[in-house]
Coordinates of C-alpha atoms and ligand atoms in Angstrom, one line a residue:
M9 CA 131.5 -9.4 -101.5
E10 CA 134.6 -7.6 -100.1
Y11 CA 133.9 -4.7 -97.7
D12 CA 136.5 -2.1 -97.2
F13 CA 136.6 -1.5 -93.4
D14 CA 140.1 0.0 -93.6
R15 CA 138.9 2.9 -95.7
M16 CA 139.7 6.0 -93.9
I17 CA 136.6 8.5 -93.4
D18 CA 137.2 11.9 -92.1
R19 CA 134.3 12.4 -89.5
R20 CA 135.8 15.6 -88.0
G21 CA 133.5 18.6 -88.3
T22 CA 130.4 16.2 -89.1
H23 CA 128.5 16.8 -85.9
S24 CA 129.9 13.6 -84.6
A25 CA 129.6 13.2 -80.9
K26 CA 132.7 10.8 -80.9
W27 CA 134.8 13.0 -83.1
D28 CA 133.7 16.6 -82.4
K29 CA 132.9 16.5 -78.7
M30 CA 136.1 14.9 -77.1
E31 CA 137.7 18.2 -76.4
D32 CA 134.6 19.5 -74.5
V33 CA 134.1 16.3 -72.5
Y34 CA 137.7 15.1 -71.8
G35 CA 140.0 17.9 -72.9
V36 CA 141.5 15.6 -75.8
P37 CA 142.2 18.0 -78.7
N38 CA 139.7 17.4 -81.5
E39 CA 142.6 18.1 -84.1
D40 CA 144.8 15.2 -83.2
G41 CA 143.1 13.3 -80.5
I42 CA 141.9 9.6 -81.1
P43 CA 138.2 9.1 -80.0
M44 CA 137.7 5.7 -78.4
W45 CA 134.7 6.6 -76.3
V46 CA 131.1 6.9 -77.7
A47 CA 129.9 3.5 -79.0
D48 CA 129.7 4.1 -82.7
M49 CA 132.0 2.8 -85.4
D50 CA 134.0 4.7 -88.0
F51 CA 132.8 2.5 -91.0
H52 CA 130.4 3.2 -93.6
A53 CA 127.0 1.6 -93.1
A54 CA 126.2 -1.5 -95.1
P55 CA 125.4 -1.2 -98.8
P56 CA 121.6 -2.1 -98.6
I57 CA 121.3 0.8 -96.2
Q58 CA 123.0 3.2 -98.4
R59 CA 120.8 2.2 -101.2
A60 CA 117.6 2.7 -99.2
L61 CA 118.8 6.1 -98.3
D62 CA 119.7 6.8 -102.0
E63 CA 116.0 5.8 -102.8
M64 CA 114.5 8.1 -100.2
R65 CA 116.7 11.0 -101.7
R66 CA 115.7 10.2 -105.3
I67 CA 112.0 10.6 -104.2
G68 CA 113.1 13.6 -102.0
V69 CA 110.0 14.0 -99.9
Y70 CA 110.5 13.1 -96.2
G71 CA 107.0 12.9 -94.7
Y72 CA 105.5 10.8 -92.0
Y73 CA 106.1 7.0 -91.9
G74 CA 103.2 4.5 -92.2
D75 CA 102.5 0.9 -93.3
D76 CA 104.9 -0.9 -91.1
E77 CA 104.3 -4.4 -92.4
S78 CA 107.5 -5.1 -94.3
Y79 CA 109.5 -3.3 -91.6
L80 CA 108.0 -5.7 -89.0
A81 CA 108.6 -8.6 -91.2
A82 CA 112.2 -7.8 -91.6
I83 CA 112.6 -7.8 -87.7
Q84 CA 111.0 -11.1 -87.6
W85 CA 113.0 -12.6 -90.2
W86 CA 116.2 -11.3 -88.4
M87 CA 115.3 -12.6 -85.1
R88 CA 114.3 -16.0 -86.4
H89 CA 117.4 -16.4 -88.9
R90 CA 120.1 -15.0 -86.6
H91 CA 118.8 -15.5 -83.0
G92 CA 116.3 -18.5 -83.3
W93 CA 113.6 -16.5 -81.8
R94 CA 110.1 -16.1 -83.2
V95 CA 108.7 -12.8 -82.5
E96 CA 104.9 -11.9 -83.0
A97 CA 104.4 -8.6 -85.0
E98 CA 102.1 -7.2 -82.4
S99 CA 104.7 -7.4 -79.7
I100 CA 107.0 -4.9 -81.4
F101 CA 107.2 -1.4 -80.4
T102 CA 109.6 1.2 -82.2
T103 CA 111.2 3.6 -79.7
H104 CA 113.7 6.5 -80.3
G105 CA 116.5 4.2 -79.4
L106 CA 117.0 1.9 -76.3
V107 CA 117.9 4.6 -73.8
N108 CA 114.4 5.9 -74.6
G109 CA 113.1 2.4 -74.5
T110 CA 114.7 1.9 -71.2
A111 CA 113.3 5.1 -69.8
M112 CA 109.8 4.2 -70.8
C113 CA 110.0 0.8 -69.2
V114 CA 111.2 2.4 -66.0
E115 CA 108.2 4.9 -66.4
S116 CA 105.7 2.1 -67.3
F117 CA 106.5 -0.5 -64.8
T118 CA 107.9 1.1 -61.7
A119 CA 106.8 3.9 -59.4
P120 CA 108.9 6.7 -58.0
G121 CA 111.0 5.5 -55.1
D122 CA 111.1 1.9 -56.5
G123 CA 114.4 0.2 -56.8
V124 CA 115.8 -0.9 -60.1
V125 CA 118.6 -3.5 -60.0
L126 CA 121.6 -3.0 -62.1
M127 CA 124.5 -5.6 -62.5
T128 CA 127.5 -3.3 -62.2
P129 CA 129.9 -2.3 -63.8
V130 CA 127.3 -1.8 -66.7
Y131 CA 126.2 0.7 -69.5
H132 CA 126.0 4.1 -67.8
A133 CA 123.0 5.5 -69.2
F134 CA 120.8 3.0 -67.4
A135 CA 121.6 4.5 -64.0
R136 CA 121.1 8.0 -65.5
V137 CA 117.6 7.3 -66.7
I138 CA 116.6 5.5 -63.5
R139 CA 117.7 8.4 -61.4
A140 CA 116.2 10.9 -63.6
A141 CA 112.9 9.3 -63.2
G142 CA 113.1 9.4 -59.4
R143 CA 113.8 5.7 -58.9
E144 CA 116.7 4.1 -56.9
V145 CA 119.5 2.5 -58.6
V146 CA 120.4 -0.8 -56.7
E147 CA 123.8 -1.8 -57.8
C148 CA 124.5 -5.5 -57.6
E149 CA 128.2 -6.1 -58.3
L150 CA 129.5 -8.7 -60.7
S151 CA 132.2 -10.7 -59.5
L152 CA 135.5 -10.9 -61.3
N153 CA 136.6 -14.4 -61.5
D154 CA 139.7 -15.3 -63.6
G155 CA 139.4 -12.2 -65.6
R156 CA 135.8 -12.4 -66.4
Y157 CA 132.5 -11.2 -65.0
E158 CA 130.1 -13.7 -63.2
M159 CA 126.9 -13.3 -61.4
D160 CA 126.6 -13.7 -57.6
F161 CA 123.0 -14.4 -56.9
D162 CA 123.5 -15.3 -53.3
A163 CA 125.2 -11.9 -52.6
W164 CA 122.4 -10.2 -54.5
D165 CA 119.6 -12.0 -52.9
A166 CA 120.9 -10.7 -49.5
Q167 CA 120.9 -7.2 -50.9
M168 CA 117.2 -7.2 -51.7
T169 CA 114.8 -5.2 -49.6
G170 CA 111.5 -5.8 -51.2
R171 CA 111.4 -2.2 -52.7
E172 CA 112.9 -3.5 -55.9
R173 CA 110.5 -3.7 -58.9
M174 CA 112.8 -4.2 -61.9
V175 CA 116.1 -5.6 -63.1
I176 CA 118.0 -4.7 -66.2
L177 CA 120.1 -7.2 -67.9
C178 CA 122.7 -6.2 -70.3
S179 CA 123.2 -9.2 -72.6
P180 CA 125.8 -9.4 -74.1
H181 CA 127.3 -7.3 -71.3
N182 CA 128.7 -3.8 -71.7
P183 CA 131.4 -3.4 -70.5
G184 CA 133.3 -6.5 -70.4
G185 CA 131.8 -8.3 -73.4
R186 CA 130.4 -11.3 -71.6
V187 CA 128.1 -13.5 -73.6
W188 CA 125.8 -15.0 -70.7
T189 CA 125.5 -18.7 -70.7
R190 CA 122.1 -20.4 -70.8
A191 CA 122.6 -21.4 -67.1
E192 CA 123.5 -17.8 -66.1
L193 CA 120.3 -16.5 -67.9
E194 CA 118.2 -19.0 -66.1
G195 CA 119.7 -17.7 -62.9
V196 CA 118.7 -14.2 -63.7
A197 CA 115.1 -15.5 -64.7
A198 CA 115.0 -17.3 -61.2
F199 CA 116.3 -14.2 -59.4
A200 CA 113.6 -12.0 -61.2
K201 CA 110.8 -14.5 -60.1
R202 CA 112.2 -14.8 -56.6
H203 CA 112.1 -11.1 -56.0
D204 CA 109.1 -10.4 -58.3
L205 CA 111.0 -8.1 -60.6
I206 CA 110.2 -7.0 -64.2
L207 CA 112.9 -8.1 -66.3
V208 CA 114.4 -5.8 -69.0
S209 CA 116.9 -7.5 -71.3
D210 CA 118.8 -5.0 -73.3
E211 CA 120.4 -7.2 -76.2
I212 CA 121.5 -4.3 -78.4
H213 CA 124.9 -5.9 -78.7
H214 CA 123.5 -9.3 -79.8
D215 CA 124.9 -9.4 -83.2
L216 CA 128.4 -8.5 -82.4
V217 CA 129.6 -11.8 -80.9
Y218 CA 132.9 -13.4 -81.7
G219 CA 133.4 -17.0 -82.8
G220 CA 133.1 -19.5 -80.1
A221 CA 130.4 -17.7 -78.1
T222 CA 126.6 -18.2 -78.7
H223 CA 124.2 -15.5 -77.6
T224 CA 120.9 -16.8 -76.1
P225 CA 118.1 -14.3 -76.2
M226 CA 116.4 -14.0 -72.8
S227 CA 113.1 -14.7 -74.5
L228 CA 114.2 -18.3 -75.1
I229 CA 114.4 -18.9 -71.3
E230 CA 111.2 -20.4 -70.1
G231 CA 109.1 -19.0 -67.3
V232 CA 109.7 -15.2 -67.7
E233 CA 107.3 -14.5 -70.5
D234 CA 104.9 -12.6 -68.2
R235 CA 107.6 -10.3 -66.7
L236 CA 110.0 -10.0 -69.8
V237 CA 110.8 -6.9 -71.9
M238 CA 113.2 -7.5 -74.7
M239 CA 115.1 -4.6 -76.3
T240 CA 116.9 -4.9 -79.6
A241 CA 118.1 -2.5 -82.3
T242 CA 119.9 -2.3 -85.7
T243 CA 121.8 0.7 -84.5
K244 CA 124.9 -0.8 -82.9
T245 CA 125.1 -3.7 -85.4
F246 CA 124.8 -1.6 -88.5
N247 CA 126.4 1.6 -87.3
I248 CA 123.3 3.8 -87.6
A249 CA 122.9 4.9 -84.0
G250 CA 122.2 8.5 -85.2
T251 CA 118.8 7.4 -86.3
H252 CA 117.9 6.9 -82.8
S253 CA 115.6 4.0 -83.3
G254 CA 115.1 0.7 -81.5
N255 CA 112.6 -2.0 -80.7
V256 CA 111.0 -2.9 -77.3
I257 CA 109.5 -6.4 -77.7
I258 CA 106.8 -7.5 -75.1
A259 CA 105.1 -10.8 -75.3
D260 CA 102.8 -10.3 -72.4
P261 CA 99.5 -8.7 -73.4
D262 CA 98.9 -6.8 -70.2
M263 CA 102.6 -5.4 -70.0
R264 CA 102.2 -4.5 -73.6
N265 CA 99.0 -2.3 -73.0
T266 CA 100.9 -0.6 -70.2
F267 CA 103.8 0.2 -72.4
A268 CA 101.6 1.2 -75.3
A269 CA 99.7 3.8 -73.0
R270 CA 103.0 5.3 -71.9
M271 CA 104.3 5.6 -75.4
A272 CA 101.0 7.1 -76.6
G273 CA 101.1 9.6 -73.5
L274 CA 104.6 10.8 -74.6
G275 CA 103.5 11.2 -78.2
I276 CA 106.2 8.8 -79.7
S277 CA 105.9 8.0 -83.3
P278 CA 108.7 6.6 -85.5
N279 CA 111.4 8.3 -87.4
S280 CA 111.0 7.2 -91.1
F281 CA 114.8 7.3 -91.6
G282 CA 115.5 4.8 -88.9
L283 CA 112.8 2.4 -89.9
V284 CA 113.6 2.4 -93.7
M285 CA 117.4 1.8 -92.8
A286 CA 116.4 -1.0 -90.3
E287 CA 114.4 -2.9 -92.9
A288 CA 117.2 -2.5 -95.5
A289 CA 119.6 -3.8 -92.8
Y290 CA 117.6 -6.8 -91.8
T291 CA 118.2 -8.7 -94.9
P292 CA 120.6 -11.4 -96.1
E293 CA 122.8 -8.8 -97.7
G294 CA 122.8 -7.0 -94.3
A295 CA 123.7 -10.3 -92.7
A296 CA 126.7 -10.8 -94.9
W297 CA 128.1 -7.3 -94.1
V298 CA 127.6 -8.0 -90.3
D299 CA 129.6 -11.3 -90.5
A300 CA 132.4 -9.5 -92.4
L301 CA 132.3 -6.8 -89.9
V302 CA 132.6 -9.2 -87.0
T303 CA 135.7 -10.7 -88.6
Y304 CA 137.3 -7.3 -88.9
L305 CA 136.5 -6.4 -85.3
D306 CA 137.9 -9.7 -84.2
G307 CA 141.2 -8.7 -85.8
N308 CA 140.9 -5.3 -84.1
R309 CA 140.2 -7.1 -80.6
D310 CA 143.4 -9.1 -81.1
I311 CA 145.4 -5.8 -81.9
L312 CA 144.1 -4.1 -78.7
D313 CA 144.6 -7.0 -76.4
A314 CA 148.1 -7.7 -77.7
A315 CA 149.2 -4.0 -77.3
L316 CA 147.7 -3.2 -73.9
N317 CA 148.6 -6.6 -72.5
S318 CA 152.1 -5.9 -73.2
I319 CA 152.1 -3.0 -70.9
P320 CA 153.0 -4.4 -67.4
G321 CA 150.2 -3.9 -64.9
V322 CA 147.5 -3.3 -67.8
K323 CA 145.0 -6.0 -68.5
S324 CA 142.4 -5.9 -71.2
M325 CA 139.4 -8.1 -70.5
K326 CA 138.9 -11.2 -72.7
M327 CA 135.7 -10.4 -74.5
D328 CA 133.1 -12.7 -76.1
A329 CA 131.1 -9.7 -77.6
T330 CA 131.0 -6.1 -78.4
Y331 CA 133.8 -3.7 -79.7
L332 CA 134.2 -2.0 -76.4
G333 CA 137.5 -3.1 -74.8
W334 CA 137.4 -2.9 -70.8
V335 CA 140.8 -2.4 -69.6
D336 CA 141.9 -2.8 -65.9
F337 CA 144.8 -0.5 -64.8
S338 CA 144.9 -1.7 -61.1
G339 CA 148.1 -3.7 -61.8
T340 CA 150.0 -0.4 -62.7
G341 CA 149.9 0.8 -59.0
M342 CA 148.7 4.3 -60.4
T343 CA 145.7 6.1 -59.1
P344 CA 142.8 6.5 -61.5
E345 CA 143.6 10.2 -62.0
E346 CA 147.1 9.2 -63.1
F347 CA 146.4 6.6 -65.5
T348 CA 143.5 8.6 -66.9
R349 CA 145.8 11.6 -67.3
R350 CA 148.3 9.6 -69.2
V351 CA 145.7 8.3 -71.6
E352 CA 144.0 11.6 -72.2
K353 CA 147.0 14.1 -71.9
D354 CA 150.0 12.1 -73.0
A355 CA 148.3 9.6 -75.4
R356 CA 145.6 12.0 -76.3
I357 CA 142.9 9.3 -76.6
A358 CA 139.3 9.9 -75.3
V359 CA 137.8 7.0 -73.5
N360 CA 135.1 6.2 -71.1
H361 CA 136.0 6.5 -67.4
G362 CA 135.2 3.3 -65.4
P363 CA 133.4 4.8 -62.5
T364 CA 130.6 6.0 -64.7
F365 CA 129.7 2.3 -65.1
G366 CA 129.1 2.0 -61.3
K367 CA 130.5 -0.1 -58.6
G368 CA 133.4 -2.3 -59.7
G369 CA 134.5 0.2 -62.6
E370 CA 137.0 2.3 -60.5
M371 CA 140.1 1.0 -61.9
F372 CA 139.0 0.6 -65.5
L373 CA 138.7 2.6 -68.9
R374 CA 136.7 1.6 -71.9
F375 CA 138.2 1.7 -75.2
N376 CA 136.0 1.5 -78.4
F377 CA 138.2 -0.2 -81.0
A378 CA 135.5 0.0 -84.0
T379 CA 137.8 2.1 -86.0
Q380 CA 140.1 1.6 -89.1
R381 CA 143.3 -0.4 -88.3
P382 CA 145.8 2.4 -88.9
I383 CA 143.9 4.5 -86.3
L384 CA 143.8 1.7 -83.8
I385 CA 147.6 1.0 -84.4
D386 CA 148.4 4.6 -84.0
A387 CA 146.3 4.6 -80.6
M388 CA 148.0 1.5 -79.4
Q389 CA 151.5 3.0 -80.1
R390 CA 150.6 6.2 -78.2
M391 CA 149.4 4.0 -75.3
R392 CA 152.7 2.1 -75.2
A393 CA 154.6 5.5 -75.2
A394 CA 152.4 6.9 -72.4
F395 CA 153.3 4.1 -70.3
H396 CA 156.9 3.4 -71.4
D397 CA 158.3 3.8 -67.9
L398 CA 156.5 0.5 -66.9
Q399 CA 158.1 -1.5 -69.8
Ligands
PLP407 C1 123.7 -1.7 -73.6 C2 123.4 -0.6 -74.4 N1 122.1 -0.1 -74.5 C3 121.9 1.0 -75.2 C4 122.7 1.7 -75.8 C5 122.4 2.9 -76.6 O1 121.1 2.8 -77.2 P1 120.4 3.9 -78.1 O2 121.4 4.5 -78.9 O3 119.5 3.0 -78.9 O4 119.7 4.8 -77.2 C6 124.1 1.4 -75.8 C7 125.0 2.2 -76.3 O5 126.2 2.0 -76.4 C8 124.4 0.3 -74.9 O6 125.6 -0.2 -75.0

């Protein structure tokens, strides 16, 4: 089946965080700015998801959700077929997204004042929820070798104080798009064991992997079952992040009880829209859509890389996964204020600022390229014009 990812969809004035808040957040005008920040895509959701919503609309009653057997079976099917991972139904929790899942892990498995290790630069919401819970963020910086991020366990070991209780892995990594190798994941497992840390693996980007790279779920690495929390979701893969739903998957029964108690204490129960859409997504038809989507995004990745790398001093990181380009401006000789000003004021593009991702992000901006090609091409022309004096 052909999918029309080029089809233009006007999202302005639809309560879209990405399109309707760029002026408030970055001063980029909503009327003619291009939003390349918030991590959602500008494409229609997959046909099976649309049909599931049509069916809900046909019935027209939007009551409480129950009987999750087929929903859990759909998750099991997806993880087995797409990721070679067998999940037990009783290990699956449904949260209000993975930021919510992360926050509940922090609350469940650490105490105020404990340290939570992040490999920075990394997805900014992790640090936000850790700090909001009164825990300490321990930033272990990734090394940049030959233009890609690598882990430096020797340096990280030396940083540990004994107060750390948890490490959060982002796999594939956001930003920078690394798909970690099995050896690297084994290194993370050994690090977690060495320092007796709960290991939370956020794998929300696991389906958006480009040819040549293979994502390995952390759950396939031996020896961490008794300290591992897996987090997955349909939301990034299928562009349904507004449903605010995701899965926290815990194999260890004791950890599962602790997490279940926390969820019960917070009164968390599922949003029926998210679960109905997730079940419709995790099907062979949904899988075919994802394959086509990744091919389209791969083409966008090439356009972004070619355009930005043609500007002297600007370097877009080579990515294995995600639609979030991570772009290094250090070679321009400009200050972060200056290159950010050019992107926001001259090019009128809203992007995520590197420092929000923690140590190592200072000279970077993050560009979401999951949009229609004509929009992406317009953005790249604006970028060349904004930095024309360097060319
Ligand atoms: C690594 C990572 N985790 C979680 C999220 C957001 O999760 P949710 O919308 O389910 O809270 C994002 C969004 O960009 C992300 O990149």
